[in-house]
mmCIF file with all atom_site columns, C-alpha atoms in Angstrom:
data_model
loop_
_atom_site.group_PDB
_atom_site.id
_atom_site.type_symbol
_atom_site.label_atom_id
_atom_site.label_alt_id
_atom_site.label_comp_id
_atom_site.label_asym_id
_atom_site.label_entity_id
_atom_site.label_seq_id
_atom_site.pdbx_PDB_ins_code
_atom_site.Cartn_x
_atom_site.Cartn_y
_atom_site.Cartn_z
_atom_site.occupancy
_atom_site.B_iso_or_equiv
_atom_site.pdbx_formal_charge
_atom_site.auth_seq_id
_atom_site.auth_comp_id
_atom_site.auth_asym_id
_atom_site.auth_atom_id
_atom_site.pdbx_PDB_model_num
ATOM 1   C CA . MET W 1 1   ? 0.000   0.000   0.000  1.00 0.00 ? 1   MET W CA 1
ATOM 2   C CA . SER W 1 2   ? 2.781   2.405   0.807  1.00 0.00 ? 2   SER W CA 1
ATOM 3   C CA . GLU W 1 3   ? 4.216   1.992   -2.711 1.00 0.00 ? 3   GLU W CA 1
ATOM 4   C CA . THR W 1 4   ? 0.796   2.298   -4.346 1.00 0.00 ? 4   THR W CA 1
ATOM 5   C CA . PHE W 1 5   ? -0.025  5.531   -2.531 1.00 0.00 ? 5   PHE W CA 1
ATOM 6   C CA . GLY W 1 6   ? 3.520   6.878   -2.327 1.00 0.00 ? 6   GLY W CA 1
ATOM 7   C CA . VAL W 1 7   ? 3.525   7.260   1.450  1.00 0.00 ? 7   VAL W CA 1
ATOM 8   C CA . SER W 1 8   ? 5.560   5.736   4.260  1.00 0.00 ? 8   SER W CA 1
ATOM 9   C CA . ARG W 1 9   ? 4.694   2.424   5.880  1.00 0.00 ? 9   ARG W CA 1
ATOM 10  C CA . THR W 1 10  ? 4.326   4.288   9.177  1.00 0.00 ? 10  THR W CA 1
ATOM 11  C CA . SER W 1 11  ? 1.614   6.484   7.634  1.00 0.00 ? 11  SER W CA 1
ATOM 12  C CA . ILE W 1 12  ? -0.224  3.376   6.411  1.00 0.00 ? 12  ILE W CA 1
ATOM 13  C CA . ARG W 1 13  ? 0.037   1.738   9.860  1.00 0.00 ? 13  ARG W CA 1
ATOM 14  C CA . GLU W 1 14  ? -1.285  4.891   11.567 1.00 0.00 ? 14  GLU W CA 1
ATOM 15  C CA . ALA W 1 15  ? -4.178  5.144   9.110  1.00 0.00 ? 15  ALA W CA 1
ATOM 16  C CA . LEU W 1 16  ? -5.069  1.481   9.656  1.00 0.00 ? 16  LEU W CA 1
ATOM 17  C CA . LYS W 1 17  ? -4.930  1.963   13.450 1.00 0.00 ? 17  LYS W CA 1
ATOM 18  C CA . GLN W 1 18  ? -7.374  4.866   13.133 1.00 0.00 ? 18  GLN W CA 1
ATOM 19  C CA . LEU W 1 19  ? -9.673  2.799   10.900 1.00 0.00 ? 19  LEU W CA 1
ATOM 20  C CA . GLN W 1 20  ? -9.520  0.030   13.491 1.00 0.00 ? 20  GLN W CA 1
ATOM 21  C CA . VAL W 1 21  ? -10.456 2.467   16.295 1.00 0.00 ? 21  VAL W CA 1
ATOM 22  C CA . GLU W 1 22  ? -13.431 3.595   14.190 1.00 0.00 ? 22  GLU W CA 1
ATOM 23  C CA . GLY W 1 23  ? -14.497 -0.020  13.692 1.00 0.00 ? 23  GLY W CA 1
ATOM 24  C CA . LEU W 1 24  ? -13.963 0.017   9.939  1.00 0.00 ? 24  LEU W CA 1
ATOM 25  C CA . VAL W 1 25  ? -11.194 -2.564  9.756  1.00 0.00 ? 25  VAL W CA 1
ATOM 26  C CA . GLU W 1 26  ? -10.141 -5.578  11.755 1.00 0.00 ? 26  GLU W CA 1
ATOM 27  C CA . VAL W 1 27  ? -6.421  -6.133  12.221 1.00 0.00 ? 27  VAL W CA 1
ATOM 28  C CA . ARG W 1 28  ? -5.396  -9.744  12.739 1.00 0.00 ? 28  ARG W CA 1
ATOM 29  C CA . PRO W 1 29  ? -1.748  -9.931  13.848 1.00 0.00 ? 29  PRO W CA 1
ATOM 30  C CA . ARG W 1 30  ? 0.460   -11.877 11.445 1.00 0.00 ? 30  ARG W CA 1
ATOM 31  C CA . VAL W 1 31  ? -2.552  -12.470 9.168  1.00 0.00 ? 31  VAL W CA 1
ATOM 32  C CA . GLY W 1 32  ? -3.624  -9.137  7.714  1.00 0.00 ? 32  GLY W CA 1
ATOM 33  C CA . THR W 1 33  ? -6.104  -6.306  7.800  1.00 0.00 ? 33  THR W CA 1
ATOM 34  C CA . PHE W 1 34  ? -9.707  -6.855  6.748  1.00 0.00 ? 34  PHE W CA 1
ATOM 35  C CA . VAL W 1 35  ? -12.830 -4.775  6.285  1.00 0.00 ? 35  VAL W CA 1
ATOM 36  C CA . ALA W 1 36  ? -14.835 -5.202  9.493  1.00 0.00 ? 36  ALA W CA 1
ATOM 37  C CA . VAL W 1 37  ? -18.148 -7.069  9.370  1.00 0.00 ? 37  VAL W CA 1
ATOM 38  C CA . ALA W 1 38  ? -20.514 -6.090  12.162 1.00 0.00 ? 38  ALA W CA 1
ATOM 39  C CA . SER W 1 39  ? -21.969 -8.820  14.369 1.00 0.00 ? 39  SER W CA 1
ATOM 40  C CA . ARG W 1 40  ? -25.570 -8.697  15.604 1.00 0.00 ? 40  ARG W CA 1
ATOM 41  C CA . ARG W 1 41  ? -24.265 -7.551  18.980 1.00 0.00 ? 41  ARG W CA 1
ATOM 42  C CA . GLU W 1 42  ? -22.247 -4.733  17.403 1.00 0.00 ? 42  GLU W CA 1
ATOM 43  C CA . ILE W 1 43  ? -25.290 -3.653  15.387 1.00 0.00 ? 43  ILE W CA 1
ATOM 44  C CA . THR W 1 44  ? -27.382 -3.615  18.555 1.00 0.00 ? 44  THR W CA 1
ATOM 45  C CA . GLU W 1 45  ? -24.738 -1.551  20.349 1.00 0.00 ? 45  GLU W CA 1
ATOM 46  C CA . LEU W 1 46  ? -24.558 0.827   17.385 1.00 0.00 ? 46  LEU W CA 1
ATOM 47  C CA . PHE W 1 47  ? -28.321 1.403   17.572 1.00 0.00 ? 47  PHE W CA 1
ATOM 48  C CA . GLN W 1 48  ? -28.218 1.816   21.356 1.00 0.00 ? 48  GLN W CA 1
ATOM 49  C CA . MET W 1 49  ? -25.638 4.589   20.982 1.00 0.00 ? 49  MET W CA 1
ATOM 50  C CA . LYS W 1 50  ? -27.526 6.056   18.022 1.00 0.00 ? 50  LYS W CA 1
ATOM 51  C CA . GLU W 1 51  ? -30.653 6.179   20.185 1.00 0.00 ? 51  GLU W CA 1
ATOM 52  C CA . LEU W 1 52  ? -28.833 8.095   22.933 1.00 0.00 ? 52  LEU W CA 1
ATOM 53  C CA . LEU W 1 53  ? -27.081 10.539  20.626 1.00 0.00 ? 53  LEU W CA 1
ATOM 54  C CA . GLU W 1 54  ? -29.996 11.230  18.320 1.00 0.00 ? 54  GLU W CA 1
ATOM 55  C CA . GLY W 1 55  ? -32.403 11.494  21.247 1.00 0.00 ? 55  GLY W CA 1
ATOM 56  C CA . ALA W 1 56  ? -30.192 14.235  22.680 1.00 0.00 ? 56  ALA W CA 1
ATOM 57  C CA . ALA W 1 57  ? -29.870 15.755  19.214 1.00 0.00 ? 57  ALA W CA 1
ATOM 58  C CA . ALA W 1 58  ? -33.678 16.019  18.957 1.00 0.00 ? 58  ALA W CA 1
ATOM 59  C CA . ARG W 1 59  ? -33.965 17.573  22.410 1.00 0.00 ? 59  ARG W CA 1
ATOM 60  C CA . LEU W 1 60  ? -31.435 20.368  21.962 1.00 0.00 ? 60  LEU W CA 1
ATOM 61  C CA . PRO W 1 61  ? -32.860 22.204  18.896 1.00 0.00 ? 61  PRO W CA 1
ATOM 62  C CA . ALA W 1 62  ? -36.221 22.480  20.676 1.00 0.00 ? 62  ALA W CA 1
ATOM 63  C CA . PHE W 1 63  ? -34.532 24.755  23.211 1.00 0.00 ? 63  PHE W CA 1
ATOM 64  C CA . ARG W 1 64  ? -32.532 26.756  20.658 1.00 0.00 ? 64  ARG W CA 1
ATOM 65  C CA . GLY W 1 65  ? -35.437 28.608  19.053 1.00 0.00 ? 65  GLY W CA 1
ATOM 66  C CA . ASN W 1 66  ? -35.673 29.170  15.325 1.00 0.00 ? 66  ASN W CA 1
ATOM 67  C CA . VAL W 1 67  ? -32.390 27.878  13.981 1.00 0.00 ? 67  VAL W CA 1
ATOM 68  C CA . PRO W 1 68  ? -31.597 27.352  10.283 1.00 0.00 ? 68  PRO W CA 1
ATOM 69  C CA . GLU W 1 69  ? -31.297 23.571  10.700 1.00 0.00 ? 69  GLU W CA 1
ATOM 70  C CA . VAL W 1 70  ? -34.872 23.315  11.999 1.00 0.00 ? 70  VAL W CA 1
ATOM 71  C CA . GLU W 1 71  ? -36.104 25.346  9.025  1.00 0.00 ? 71  GLU W CA 1
ATOM 72  C CA . ARG W 1 72  ? -34.120 23.044  6.726  1.00 0.00 ? 72  ARG W CA 1
ATOM 73  C CA . LEU W 1 73  ? -35.639 19.994  8.477  1.00 0.00 ? 73  LEU W CA 1
ATOM 74  C CA . ALA W 1 74  ? -39.101 21.349  7.729  1.00 0.00 ? 74  ALA W CA 1
ATOM 75  C CA . GLU W 1 75  ? -38.151 22.003  4.091  1.00 0.00 ? 75  GLU W CA 1
ATOM 76  C CA . ASN W 1 76  ? -36.515 18.586  3.895  1.00 0.00 ? 76  ASN W CA 1
ATOM 77  C CA . MET W 1 77  ? -39.780 16.752  4.682  1.00 0.00 ? 77  MET W CA 1
ATOM 78  C CA . ARG W 1 78  ? -41.406 17.317  1.260  1.00 0.00 ? 78  ARG W CA 1
ATOM 79  C CA . GLU W 1 79  ? -39.079 15.052  -0.709 1.00 0.00 ? 79  GLU W CA 1
ATOM 80  C CA . PRO W 1 80  ? -39.232 12.106  1.734  1.00 0.00 ? 80  PRO W CA 1
ATOM 81  C CA . ASP W 1 81  ? -43.028 12.395  1.774  1.00 0.00 ? 81  ASP W CA 1
ATOM 82  C CA . GLU W 1 82  ? -43.000 12.106  -2.007 1.00 0.00 ? 82  GLU W CA 1
ATOM 83  C CA . ALA W 1 83  ? -40.660 9.085   -1.906 1.00 0.00 ? 83  ALA W CA 1
ATOM 84  C CA . VAL W 1 84  ? -42.979 7.394   0.615  1.00 0.00 ? 84  VAL W CA 1
ATOM 85  C CA . ARG W 1 85  ? -46.048 8.056   -1.561 1.00 0.00 ? 85  ARG W CA 1
ATOM 86  C CA . GLU W 1 86  ? -44.185 6.411   -4.452 1.00 0.00 ? 86  GLU W CA 1
ATOM 87  C CA . GLY W 1 87  ? -42.943 3.561   -2.230 1.00 0.00 ? 87  GLY W CA 1
ATOM 88  C CA . ASP W 1 88  ? -39.372 4.406   -3.228 1.00 0.00 ? 88  ASP W CA 1
ATOM 89  C CA . ALA W 1 89  ? -37.124 3.187   -0.386 1.00 0.00 ? 89  ALA W CA 1
ATOM 90  C CA . GLU W 1 90  ? -33.956 3.760   -2.434 1.00 0.00 ? 90  GLU W CA 1
ATOM 91  C CA . ARG W 1 91  ? -34.782 7.435   -2.825 1.00 0.00 ? 91  ARG W CA 1
ATOM 92  C CA . TYR W 1 92  ? -35.958 7.720   0.793  1.00 0.00 ? 92  TYR W CA 1
ATOM 93  C CA . ALA W 1 93  ? -32.811 6.213   2.390  1.00 0.00 ? 93  ALA W CA 1
ATOM 94  C CA . PRO W 1 94  ? -30.410 9.115   1.661  1.00 0.00 ? 94  PRO W CA 1
ATOM 95  C CA . LEU W 1 95  ? -33.114 11.543  2.780  1.00 0.00 ? 95  LEU W CA 1
ATOM 96  C CA . VAL W 1 96  ? -33.211 9.697   6.114  1.00 0.00 ? 96  VAL W CA 1
ATOM 97  C CA . HIS W 1 97  ? -29.480 10.345  6.485  1.00 0.00 ? 97  HIS W CA 1
ATOM 98  C CA . GLU W 1 98  ? -30.024 14.010  5.645  1.00 0.00 ? 98  GLU W CA 1
ATOM 99  C CA . PHE W 1 99  ? -32.804 14.303  8.249  1.00 0.00 ? 99  PHE W CA 1
ATOM 100 C CA . HIS W 1 100 ? -30.673 12.726  10.983 1.00 0.00 ? 100 HIS W CA 1
ATOM 101 C CA . ASP W 1 101 ? -27.601 14.781  10.024 1.00 0.00 ? 101 ASP W CA 1
ATOM 102 C CA . LEU W 1 102 ? -29.597 18.038  10.108 1.00 0.00 ? 102 LEU W CA 1
ATOM 103 C CA . LEU W 1 103 ? -30.985 17.049  13.484 1.00 0.00 ? 103 LEU W CA 1
ATOM 104 C CA . VAL W 1 104 ? -27.490 16.452  14.872 1.00 0.00 ? 104 VAL W CA 1
ATOM 105 C CA . THR W 1 105 ? -26.171 19.685  13.340 1.00 0.00 ? 105 THR W CA 1
ATOM 106 C CA . GLY W 1 106 ? -29.146 21.556  14.804 1.00 0.00 ? 106 GLY W CA 1
ATOM 107 C CA . ALA W 1 107 ? -28.149 20.388  18.278 1.00 0.00 ? 107 ALA W CA 1
ATOM 108 C CA . ASP W 1 108 ? -25.139 22.728  17.984 1.00 0.00 ? 108 ASP W CA 1
ATOM 109 C CA . SER W 1 109 ? -22.857 20.432  19.974 1.00 0.00 ? 109 SER W CA 1
ATOM 110 C CA . THR W 1 110 ? -19.451 19.699  18.496 1.00 0.00 ? 110 THR W CA 1
ATOM 111 C CA . LYS W 1 111 ? -18.920 16.726  20.833 1.00 0.00 ? 111 LYS W CA 1
ATOM 112 C CA . LEU W 1 112 ? -22.282 15.171  19.985 1.00 0.00 ? 112 LEU W CA 1
ATOM 113 C CA . GLU W 1 113 ? -21.654 15.756  16.285 1.00 0.00 ? 113 GLU W CA 1
ATOM 114 C CA . ALA W 1 114 ? -18.173 14.187  16.420 1.00 0.00 ? 114 ALA W CA 1
ATOM 115 C CA . HIS W 1 115 ? -19.403 11.089  18.261 1.00 0.00 ? 115 HIS W CA 1
ATOM 116 C CA . HIS W 1 116 ? -22.355 10.749  15.889 1.00 0.00 ? 116 HIS W CA 1
ATOM 117 C CA . ARG W 1 117 ? -20.106 11.040  12.815 1.00 0.00 ? 117 ARG W CA 1
ATOM 118 C CA . THR W 1 118 ? -17.806 8.303   14.153 1.00 0.00 ? 118 THR W CA 1
ATOM 119 C CA . LEU W 1 119 ? -20.786 6.097   14.955 1.00 0.00 ? 119 LEU W CA 1
ATOM 120 C CA . MET W 1 120 ? -22.400 6.550   11.532 1.00 0.00 ? 120 MET W CA 1
ATOM 121 C CA . ASN W 1 121 ? -19.109 5.830   9.793  1.00 0.00 ? 121 ASN W CA 1
ATOM 122 C CA . GLN W 1 122 ? -19.598 2.116   10.418 1.00 0.00 ? 122 GLN W CA 1
ATOM 123 C CA . PRO W 1 123 ? -19.197 -0.314  7.545  1.00 0.00 ? 123 PRO W CA 1
ATOM 124 C CA . ALA W 1 124 ? -22.318 -1.037  5.555  1.00 0.00 ? 124 ALA W CA 1
ATOM 125 C CA . TYR W 1 125 ? -24.517 1.371   7.532  1.00 0.00 ? 125 TYR W CA 1
ATOM 126 C CA . ALA W 1 126 ? -26.383 2.345   4.348  1.00 0.00 ? 126 ALA W CA 1
ATOM 127 C CA . ARG W 1 127 ? -27.182 -1.334  3.766  1.00 0.00 ? 127 ARG W CA 1
ATOM 128 C CA . LEU W 1 128 ? -28.526 -1.617  7.317  1.00 0.00 ? 128 LEU W CA 1
ATOM 129 C CA . VAL W 1 129 ? -30.882 1.306   6.655  1.00 0.00 ? 129 VAL W CA 1
ATOM 130 C CA . GLN W 1 130 ? -32.075 -0.296  3.404  1.00 0.00 ? 130 GLN W CA 1
ATOM 131 C CA . THR W 1 131 ? -32.771 -3.572  5.231  1.00 0.00 ? 131 THR W CA 1
ATOM 132 C CA . SER W 1 132 ? -34.771 -1.733  7.880  1.00 0.00 ? 132 SER W CA 1
ATOM 133 C CA . LEU W 1 133 ? -36.779 0.207   5.290  1.00 0.00 ? 133 LEU W CA 1
ATOM 134 C CA . SER W 1 134 ? -37.516 -2.959  3.319  1.00 0.00 ? 134 SER W CA 1
ATOM 135 C CA . GLN W 1 135 ? -39.791 -4.224  6.090  1.00 0.00 ? 135 GLN W CA 1
ATOM 136 C CA . PRO W 1 136 ? -43.512 -3.932  5.273  1.00 0.00 ? 136 PRO W CA 1
ATOM 137 C CA . GLY W 1 137 ? -44.887 -0.563  6.358  1.00 0.00 ? 137 GLY W CA 1
ATOM 138 C CA . ARG W 1 138 ? -41.566 0.709   7.738  1.00 0.00 ? 138 ARG W CA 1
ATOM 139 C CA . LEU W 1 139 ? -41.120 3.360   5.052  1.00 0.00 ? 139 LEU W CA 1
ATOM 140 C CA . SER W 1 140 ? -44.317 5.247   5.929  1.00 0.00 ? 140 SER W CA 1
ATOM 141 C CA . LYS W 1 141 ? -43.848 4.682   9.675  1.00 0.00 ? 141 LYS W CA 1
ATOM 142 C CA . SER W 1 142 ? -40.331 6.132   9.516  1.00 0.00 ? 142 SER W CA 1
ATOM 143 C CA . ASP W 1 143 ? -41.576 9.204   7.655  1.00 0.00 ? 143 ASP W CA 1
ATOM 144 C CA . HIS W 1 144 ? -44.420 9.669   10.143 1.00 0.00 ? 144 HIS W CA 1
ATOM 145 C CA . GLU W 1 145 ? -41.950 9.385   13.060 1.00 0.00 ? 145 GLU W CA 1
ATOM 146 C CA . HIS W 1 146 ? -39.730 12.068  11.481 1.00 0.00 ? 146 HIS W CA 1
ATOM 147 C CA . HIS W 1 147 ? -42.764 14.367  11.219 1.00 0.00 ? 147 HIS W CA 1
ATOM 148 C CA . ARG W 1 148 ? -43.603 13.766  14.898 1.00 0.00 ? 148 ARG W CA 1
ATOM 149 C CA . VAL W 1 149 ? -40.039 14.625  15.961 1.00 0.00 ? 149 VAL W CA 1
ATOM 150 C CA . LEU W 1 150 ? -40.072 17.808  13.902 1.00 0.00 ? 150 LEU W CA 1
ATOM 151 C CA . ASP W 1 151 ? -43.503 18.821  15.234 1.00 0.00 ? 151 ASP W CA 1
ATOM 152 C CA . LEU W 1 152 ? -42.267 18.412  18.815 1.00 0.00 ? 152 LEU W CA 1
ATOM 153 C CA . ILE W 1 153 ? -39.131 20.425  18.102 1.00 0.00 ? 153 ILE W CA 1
ATOM 154 C CA . LEU W 1 154 ? -41.243 23.203  16.572 1.00 0.00 ? 154 LEU W CA 1
ATOM 155 C CA . ALA W 1 155 ? -43.535 23.068  19.635 1.00 0.00 ? 155 ALA W CA 1
ATOM 156 C CA . LYS W 1 156 ? -40.417 23.538  21.839 1.00 0.00 ? 156 LYS W CA 1
ATOM 157 C CA . ASP W 1 157 ? -41.092 20.173  23.513 1.00 0.00 ? 157 ASP W CA 1
ATOM 158 C CA . GLY W 1 158 ? -37.533 18.892  23.973 1.00 0.00 ? 158 GLY W CA 1
ATOM 159 C CA . ASP W 1 159 ? -38.575 16.012  26.235 1.00 0.00 ? 159 ASP W CA 1
ATOM 160 C CA . GLY W 1 160 ? -41.162 14.811  23.737 1.00 0.00 ? 160 GLY W CA 1
ATOM 161 C CA . ALA W 1 161 ? -38.786 15.210  20.778 1.00 0.00 ? 161 ALA W CA 1
ATOM 162 C CA . GLU W 1 162 ? -36.141 13.149  22.581 1.00 0.00 ? 162 GLU W CA 1
ATOM 163 C CA . ARG W 1 163 ? -38.634 10.426  23.536 1.00 0.00 ? 163 ARG W CA 1
ATOM 164 C CA . VAL W 1 164 ? -40.080 10.130  20.015 1.00 0.00 ? 164 VAL W CA 1
ATOM 165 C CA . MET W 1 165 ? -36.631 10.186  18.397 1.00 0.00 ? 165 MET W CA 1
ATOM 166 C CA . ARG W 1 166 ? -35.432 7.415   20.687 1.00 0.00 ? 166 ARG W CA 1
ATOM 167 C CA . GLU W 1 167 ? -38.557 5.379   19.856 1.00 0.00 ? 167 GLU W CA 1
ATOM 168 C CA . HIS W 1 168 ? -37.898 5.990   16.149 1.00 0.00 ? 168 HIS W CA 1
ATOM 169 C CA . VAL W 1 169 ? -34.338 4.651   16.380 1.00 0.00 ? 169 VAL W CA 1
ATOM 170 C CA . ARG W 1 170 ? -35.559 1.669   18.424 1.00 0.00 ? 170 ARG W CA 1
ATOM 171 C CA . ARG W 1 171 ? -38.210 0.841   15.811 1.00 0.00 ? 171 ARG W CA 1
ATOM 172 C CA . SER W 1 172 ? -35.649 1.155   13.014 1.00 0.00 ? 172 SER W CA 1
ATOM 173 C CA . HIS W 1 173 ? -33.411 -1.286  14.873 1.00 0.00 ? 173 HIS W CA 1
ATOM 174 C CA . GLN W 1 174 ? -36.305 -3.730  15.370 1.00 0.00 ? 174 GLN W CA 1
ATOM 175 C CA . ALA W 1 175 ? -37.168 -3.555  11.665 1.00 0.00 ? 175 ALA W CA 1
ATOM 176 C CA . LEU W 1 176 ? -33.505 -4.098  10.773 1.00 0.00 ? 176 LEU W CA 1
ATOM 177 C CA . MET W 1 177 ? -33.241 -7.193  12.956 1.00 0.00 ? 177 MET W CA 1
ATOM 178 C CA . ALA W 1 178 ? -36.481 -8.575  11.495 1.00 0.00 ? 178 ALA W CA 1
ATOM 179 C CA . GLY W 1 179 ? -35.094 -7.956  7.999  1.00 0.00 ? 179 GLY W CA 1
ATOM 180 C CA . MET W 1 180 ? -31.814 -9.676  8.871  1.00 0.00 ? 180 MET W CA 1
ATOM 181 C CA . ASP W 1 181 ? -33.757 -12.670 10.241 1.00 0.00 ? 181 ASP W CA 1
ATOM 182 C CA . ASP W 1 182 ? -35.824 -12.800 7.021  1.00 0.00 ? 182 ASP W CA 1
ATOM 183 C CA . ARG W 1 183 ? -32.680 -12.758 4.863  1.00 0.00 ? 183 ARG W CA 1
ATOM 184 C CA . GLN W 1 184 ? -31.052 -15.432 7.024  1.00 0.00 ? 184 GLN W CA 1
ATOM 185 C CA . HIS W 1 185 ? -34.057 -17.739 6.590  1.00 0.00 ? 185 HIS W CA 1
ATOM 186 C CA . GLN W 1 186 ? -34.131 -17.096 2.825  1.00 0.00 ? 186 GLN W CA 1
ATOM 187 C CA . GLY W 1 187 ? -30.409 -17.629 2.317  1.00 0.00 ? 187 GLY W CA 1
#
């Protein structure tokens, strides 16, 4: 790799260590470095942390008043609504990421944002979202849950926004696990 990229071996080792810390690669001594594959337990832990961080992220904008991110969240809801009406999970999935990212940015907490970015940088996260959204009815439920979170933020109900956001992440996780079980039984 060092020859391919024209950098020192030390730089490659340091980069791989950082990728390992972020959970993106698995280093097996005297064997090699491999792209990490998340276990069911790791996925559950990811969603538990996501629930905590995004719950807090939903709470904080409710107390900040009219901030640009909340306005952008409201504007952002039209396109996902359209994707849901069309039953287009592929189009909806990146809009989900945008909603969650705006929510975290709207919290105006650099620490929360940094931890969330590291958490969401997990391998195959986009595939996990697609699996969750593939469950019957999940697409419209997810969109409805996003609307409820936004409504509570706009109503300055931080406690309610946090509670509903945490429930939303929990339901996404449940749908994901059901989808993984379905795929396991099919394959």
